[in-house]
PDB file of C-alpha atoms in Angstrom:
ATOM      1  CA  UNK A   1     -42.260  14.597   8.198  1.00  0.00           C
ATOM      2  CA  UNK A   2     -39.333  15.839   6.104  1.00  0.00           C
ATOM      3  CA  UNK A   3     -36.941  15.197   8.999  1.00  0.00           C
ATOM      4  CA  UNK A   4     -38.047  11.555   9.221  1.00  0.00           C
ATOM      5  CA  UNK A   5     -37.489  11.057   5.463  1.00  0.00           C
ATOM      6  CA  UNK A   6     -34.046  12.667   5.699  1.00  0.00           C
ATOM      7  CA  UNK A   7     -33.221  10.425   8.642  1.00  0.00           C
ATOM      8  CA  UNK A   8     -34.368   7.317   6.751  1.00  0.00           C
ATOM      9  CA  UNK A   9     -32.388   8.314   3.640  1.00  0.00           C
ATOM     10  CA  UNK A  10     -29.286   8.983   5.722  1.00  0.00           C
ATOM     11  CA  UNK A  11     -29.695   5.639   7.473  1.00  0.00           C
ATOM     12  CA  UNK A  12     -30.013   3.868   4.103  1.00  0.00           C
ATOM     13  CA  UNK A  13     -26.887   5.598   2.779  1.00  0.00           C
ATOM     14  CA  UNK A  14     -24.934   4.631   5.900  1.00  0.00           C
ATOM     15  CA  UNK A  15     -26.153   1.037   5.658  1.00  0.00           C
ATOM     16  CA  UNK A  16     -25.099   0.900   1.995  1.00  0.00           C
ATOM     17  CA  UNK A  17     -21.697   2.332   2.873  1.00  0.00           C
ATOM     18  CA  UNK A  18     -21.269  -0.174   5.721  1.00  0.00           C
ATOM     19  CA  UNK A  19     -22.218  -3.018   3.377  1.00  0.00           C
ATOM     20  CA  UNK A  20     -19.736  -1.804   0.783  1.00  0.00           C
ATOM     21  CA  UNK A  21     -16.931  -1.531   3.360  1.00  0.00           C
ATOM     22  CA  UNK A  22     -17.751  -5.002   4.713  1.00  0.00           C
ATOM     23  CA  UNK A  23     -17.600  -6.382   1.166  1.00  0.00           C
ATOM     24  CA  UNK A  24     -14.225  -4.729   0.640  1.00  0.00           C
ATOM     25  CA  UNK A  25     -12.947  -6.211   3.914  1.00  0.00           C
ATOM     26  CA  UNK A  26     -14.092  -9.684   2.864  1.00  0.00           C
ATOM     27  CA  UNK A  27     -12.413  -9.294  -0.535  1.00  0.00           C
ATOM     28  CA  UNK A  28      -9.148  -8.145   1.058  1.00  0.00           C
ATOM     29  CA  UNK A  29      -9.273 -11.087   3.493  1.00  0.00           C
ATOM     30  CA  UNK A  30      -9.752 -13.556   0.631  1.00  0.00           C
ATOM     31  CA  UNK A  31      -6.832 -12.037  -1.271  1.00  0.00           C
ATOM     32  CA  UNK A  32      -4.614 -12.173   1.820  1.00  0.00           C
ATOM     33  CA  UNK A  33      -5.484 -15.841   2.361  1.00  0.00           C
ATOM     34  CA  UNK A  34      -4.591 -16.450  -1.287  1.00  0.00           C
ATOM     35  CA  UNK A  35      -1.266 -14.662  -0.694  1.00  0.00           C
ATOM     36  CA  UNK A  36      -0.503 -17.032   2.192  1.00  0.00           C
ATOM     37  CA  UNK A  37      -1.150 -20.000  -0.114  1.00  0.00           C
ATOM     38  CA  UNK A  38       1.018 -18.519  -2.863  1.00  0.00           C
ATOM     39  CA  UNK A  39       3.826 -17.799  -0.383  1.00  0.00           C
ATOM     40  CA  UNK A  40       3.654 -21.434   0.787  1.00  0.00           C
ATOM     41  CA  UNK A  41       3.941 -22.667  -2.788  1.00  0.00           C
ATOM     42  CA  UNK A  42       6.759 -20.206  -3.394  1.00  0.00           C
ATOM     43  CA  UNK A  43       8.680 -21.517  -0.372  1.00  0.00           C
ATOM     44  CA  UNK A  44       8.235 -25.116  -1.546  1.00  0.00           C
ATOM     45  CA  UNK A  45       9.453 -24.210  -5.020  1.00  0.00           C
ATOM     46  CA  UNK A  46      12.516 -22.400  -3.654  1.00  0.00           C
ATOM     47  CA  UNK A  47      13.327 -25.490  -1.562  1.00  0.00           C
ATOM     48  CA  UNK A  48      12.825 -27.752  -4.581  1.00  0.00           C
ATOM     49  CA  UNK A  49      15.128 -25.574  -6.677  1.00  0.00           C
ATOM     50  CA  UNK A  50      17.767 -25.608  -3.953  1.00  0.00           C
ATOM     51  CA  UNK A  51      17.535 -29.397  -3.658  1.00  0.00           C
ATOM     52  CA  UNK A  52      17.941 -29.813  -7.432  1.00  0.00           C
ATOM     53  CA  UNK A  53      20.946 -27.497  -7.563  1.00  0.00           C
ATOM     54  CA  UNK A  54      22.564 -29.247  -4.585  1.00  0.00           C
ATOM     55  CA  UNK A  55      21.919 -32.712  -6.022  1.00  0.00           C
ATOM     56  CA  UNK A  56      23.276 -31.869  -9.477  1.00  0.00           C
ATOM     57  CA  UNK A  57      26.269 -29.965  -8.127  1.00  0.00           C
ATOM     58  CA  UNK A  58      27.124 -32.840  -5.764  1.00  0.00           C
ATOM     59  CA  UNK A  59      26.935 -35.395  -8.602  1.00  0.00           C
ATOM     60  CA  UNK A  60      28.912 -33.140 -10.943  1.00  0.00           C
ATOM     61  CA  UNK A  61      26.134 -32.898 -13.515  1.00  0.00           C
ATOM     62  CA  UNK A  62      23.631 -30.210 -14.440  1.00  0.00           C
ATOM     63  CA  UNK A  63      20.046 -30.352 -15.608  1.00  0.00           C
ATOM     64  CA  UNK A  64      19.360 -26.852 -16.874  1.00  0.00           C
ATOM     65  CA  UNK A  65      15.924 -27.825 -18.175  1.00  0.00           C
ATOM     66  CA  UNK A  66      14.688 -28.825 -14.709  1.00  0.00           C
ATOM     67  CA  UNK A  67      16.241 -25.745 -13.091  1.00  0.00           C
ATOM     68  CA  UNK A  68      14.699 -23.480 -15.758  1.00  0.00           C
ATOM     69  CA  UNK A  69      11.333 -25.096 -15.073  1.00  0.00           C
ATOM     70  CA  UNK A  70      11.641 -24.271 -11.339  1.00  0.00           C
ATOM     71  CA  UNK A  71      12.740 -20.703 -12.114  1.00  0.00           C
ATOM     72  CA  UNK A  72       9.697 -20.234 -14.385  1.00  0.00           C
ATOM     73  CA  UNK A  73       7.416 -21.619 -11.672  1.00  0.00           C
ATOM     74  CA  UNK A  74       8.914 -19.156  -9.165  1.00  0.00           C
ATOM     75  CA  UNK A  75       8.466 -16.263 -11.603  1.00  0.00           C
ATOM     76  CA  UNK A  76       4.821 -17.242 -12.167  1.00  0.00           C
ATOM     77  CA  UNK A  77       4.172 -17.404  -8.419  1.00  0.00           C
ATOM     78  CA  UNK A  78       5.835 -14.025  -7.885  1.00  0.00           C
ATOM     79  CA  UNK A  79       3.662 -12.546 -10.662  1.00  0.00           C
ATOM     80  CA  UNK A  80       0.531 -13.989  -9.058  1.00  0.00           C
ATOM     81  CA  UNK A  81       1.604 -12.588  -5.688  1.00  0.00           C
ATOM     82  CA  UNK A  82       2.193  -9.142  -7.207  1.00  0.00           C
ATOM     83  CA  UNK A  83      -1.203  -9.258  -8.972  1.00  0.00           C
ATOM     84  CA  UNK A  84      -2.867 -10.141  -5.656  1.00  0.00           C
ATOM     85  CA  UNK A  85      -1.095  -7.279  -3.880  1.00  0.00           C
ATOM     86  CA  UNK A  86      -2.264  -4.906  -6.602  1.00  0.00           C
ATOM     87  CA  UNK A  87      -5.860  -6.113  -6.183  1.00  0.00           C
ATOM     88  CA  UNK A  88      -5.597  -5.599  -2.412  1.00  0.00           C
ATOM     89  CA  UNK A  89      -4.301  -2.070  -2.937  1.00  0.00           C
ATOM     90  CA  UNK A  90      -7.080  -1.310  -5.442  1.00  0.00           C
ATOM     91  CA  UNK A  91      -9.714  -2.640  -3.054  1.00  0.00           C
ATOM     92  CA  UNK A  92      -8.300  -0.491  -0.267  1.00  0.00           C
ATOM     93  CA  UNK A  93      -8.025   2.459  -2.676  1.00  0.00           C
ATOM     94  CA  UNK A  94      -4.237   2.505  -2.384  1.00  0.00           C
ATOM     95  CA  UNK A  95      -1.399   2.585  -4.913  1.00  0.00           C
ATOM     96  CA  UNK A  96       2.137   1.237  -4.608  1.00  0.00           C
ATOM     97  CA  UNK A  97       5.083   3.456  -5.539  1.00  0.00           C
ATOM     98  CA  UNK A  98       7.103   1.855  -8.335  1.00  0.00           C
ATOM     99  CA  UNK A  99      10.330   3.450  -7.034  1.00  0.00           C
ATOM    100  CA  UNK A 100      10.322   2.690  -3.291  1.00  0.00           C
ATOM    101  CA  UNK A 101       7.358   0.324  -2.797  1.00  0.00           C
ATOM    102  CA  UNK A 102       5.551   2.578  -0.309  1.00  0.00           C
ATOM    103  CA  UNK A 103       1.750   2.407  -0.186  1.00  0.00           C
ATOM    104  CA  UNK A 104      -0.017   5.714  -0.926  1.00  0.00           C
ATOM    105  CA  UNK A 105      -3.622   6.897  -1.257  1.00  0.00           C
ATOM    106  CA  UNK A 106      -5.079   6.323  -4.717  1.00  0.00           C
ATOM    107  CA  UNK A 107      -5.721  10.043  -5.165  1.00  0.00           C
ATOM    108  CA  UNK A 108      -2.048  10.920  -4.537  1.00  0.00           C
ATOM    109  CA  UNK A 109      -0.002  12.101  -7.498  1.00  0.00           C
ATOM    110  CA  UNK A 110       3.376  11.759  -5.771  1.00  0.00           C
ATOM    111  CA  UNK A 111       4.755   9.241  -3.281  1.00  0.00           C
ATOM    112  CA  UNK A 112       4.618  10.436   0.328  1.00  0.00           C
ATOM    113  CA  UNK A 113       7.879   8.603   1.095  1.00  0.00           C
ATOM    114  CA  UNK A 114      10.218   9.315  -1.826  1.00  0.00           C
ATOM    115  CA  UNK A 115       8.372  11.995  -3.839  1.00  0.00           C
ATOM    116  CA  UNK A 116       8.340  10.009  -7.096  1.00  0.00           C
ATOM    117  CA  UNK A 117       5.406  10.530  -9.484  1.00  0.00           C
ATOM    118  CA  UNK A 118       2.879   7.756  -9.019  1.00  0.00           C
ATOM    119  CA  UNK A 119       1.754   5.959 -12.167  1.00  0.00           C
ATOM    120  CA  UNK A 120      -1.936   5.221 -12.086  1.00  0.00           C
ATOM    121  CA  UNK A 121      -3.176   2.399 -14.307  1.00  0.00           C
ATOM    122  CA  UNK A 122      -4.964   4.763 -16.690  1.00  0.00           C
ATOM    123  CA  UNK A 123      -1.716   6.731 -17.186  1.00  0.00           C
ATOM    124  CA  UNK A 124       0.307   3.609 -18.013  1.00  0.00           C
ATOM    125  CA  UNK A 125      -1.718   3.030 -21.174  1.00  0.00           C
ATOM    126  CA  UNK A 126      -1.985   6.677 -22.218  1.00  0.00           C
ATOM    127  CA  UNK A 127      -0.563   7.221 -25.677  1.00  0.00           C
ATOM    128  CA  UNK A 128      -0.181  10.711 -27.058  1.00  0.00           C
ATOM    129  CA  UNK A 129      -1.042  11.016 -30.743  1.00  0.00           C
ATOM    130  CA  UNK A 130      -0.753  13.964 -33.075  1.00  0.00           C
ATOM    131  CA  UNK A 131      -4.042  14.729 -34.769  1.00  0.00           C
ATOM    132  CA  UNK A 132      -3.841  16.842 -37.866  1.00  0.00           C
ATOM    133  CA  UNK A 133      -7.024  18.003 -39.592  1.00  0.00           C
ATOM    134  CA  UNK A 134      -5.336  17.980 -42.972  1.00  0.00           C
ATOM    135  CA  UNK A 135      -4.219  14.340 -42.789  1.00  0.00           C
ATOM    136  CA  UNK A 136      -5.553  12.283 -45.621  1.00  0.00           C
ATOM    137  CA  UNK A 137      -8.213   9.694 -45.040  1.00  0.00           C
ATOM    138  CA  UNK A 138      -6.714   6.414 -43.808  1.00  0.00           C
ATOM    139  CA  UNK A 139      -9.366   4.061 -45.168  1.00  0.00           C
ATOM    140  CA  UNK A 140      -8.492   0.963 -47.151  1.00  0.00           C
ATOM    141  CA  UNK A 141      -9.773   2.428 -50.421  1.00  0.00           C
ATOM    142  CA  UNK A 142      -7.532   5.538 -50.149  1.00  0.00           C
ATOM    143  CA  UNK A 143     -10.288   7.978 -51.014  1.00  0.00           C
ATOM    144  CA  UNK A 144      -7.794  10.894 -50.906  1.00  0.00           C
ATOM    145  CA  UNK A 145     -10.185  13.051 -48.911  1.00  0.00           C
ATOM    146  CA  UNK A 146      -9.040  14.872 -45.859  1.00  0.00           C
ATOM    147  CA  UNK A 147     -10.670  13.751 -42.610  1.00  0.00           C
ATOM    148  CA  UNK A 148     -12.723  16.944 -42.489  1.00  0.00           C
ATOM    149  CA  UNK A 149     -14.053  16.322 -46.013  1.00  0.00           C
ATOM    150  CA  UNK A 150     -15.508  12.888 -45.228  1.00  0.00           C
ATOM    151  CA  UNK A 151     -19.085  13.803 -44.443  1.00  0.00           C
ATOM    152  CA  UNK A 152     -20.841  10.575 -43.592  1.00  0.00           C
ATOM    153  CA  UNK A 153     -20.675   6.840 -43.821  1.00  0.00           C
ATOM    154  CA  UNK A 154     -23.275   6.935 -46.583  1.00  0.00           C
ATOM    155  CA  UNK A 155     -20.945   8.940 -48.840  1.00  0.00           C
ATOM    156  CA  UNK A 156     -17.942   6.717 -48.076  1.00  0.00           C
ATOM    157  CA  UNK A 157     -18.989   3.623 -46.104  1.00  0.00           C
ATOM    158  CA  UNK A 158     -15.472   2.134 -45.724  1.00  0.00           C
ATOM    159  CA  UNK A 159     -13.957   5.266 -44.239  1.00  0.00           C
ATOM    160  CA  UNK A 160     -12.947   4.818 -40.562  1.00  0.00           C
ATOM    161  CA  UNK A 161     -11.597   8.312 -39.948  1.00  0.00           C
TER     162      UNK A 161
END
């Protein structure tokens, strides 16, 4: 009887894994379709920018405001495209090397192509702070107690240390 239960549990785990992988594949497909749309818009915007530059150059005038507007639109589309690529990589459990652009496994610490250290999202926001036990309390009321002296919120309710 134990073998049947193990078999059923294993089958359930495999079905869950297959469902998860199918969901990831669907998500990646949606993001890729979105990338195709963004690339189409990007191409149209590049053509529009080129037409404006040609027209204004031919007439001997310039409209920097209109050109700047097209450049901003292109930058926004490129940002959206990059965000989509990042989502695809996250869904596939991959990371893109900032130095060479190669795609690596998410668990990798260094790029397989160029050897550069890979920056994972959690590392990008890591801030190192010095913590000193003898620092004075930083609350608004300046209670002049060291952090280790502040016992509880009841004794000093405004202390955030």
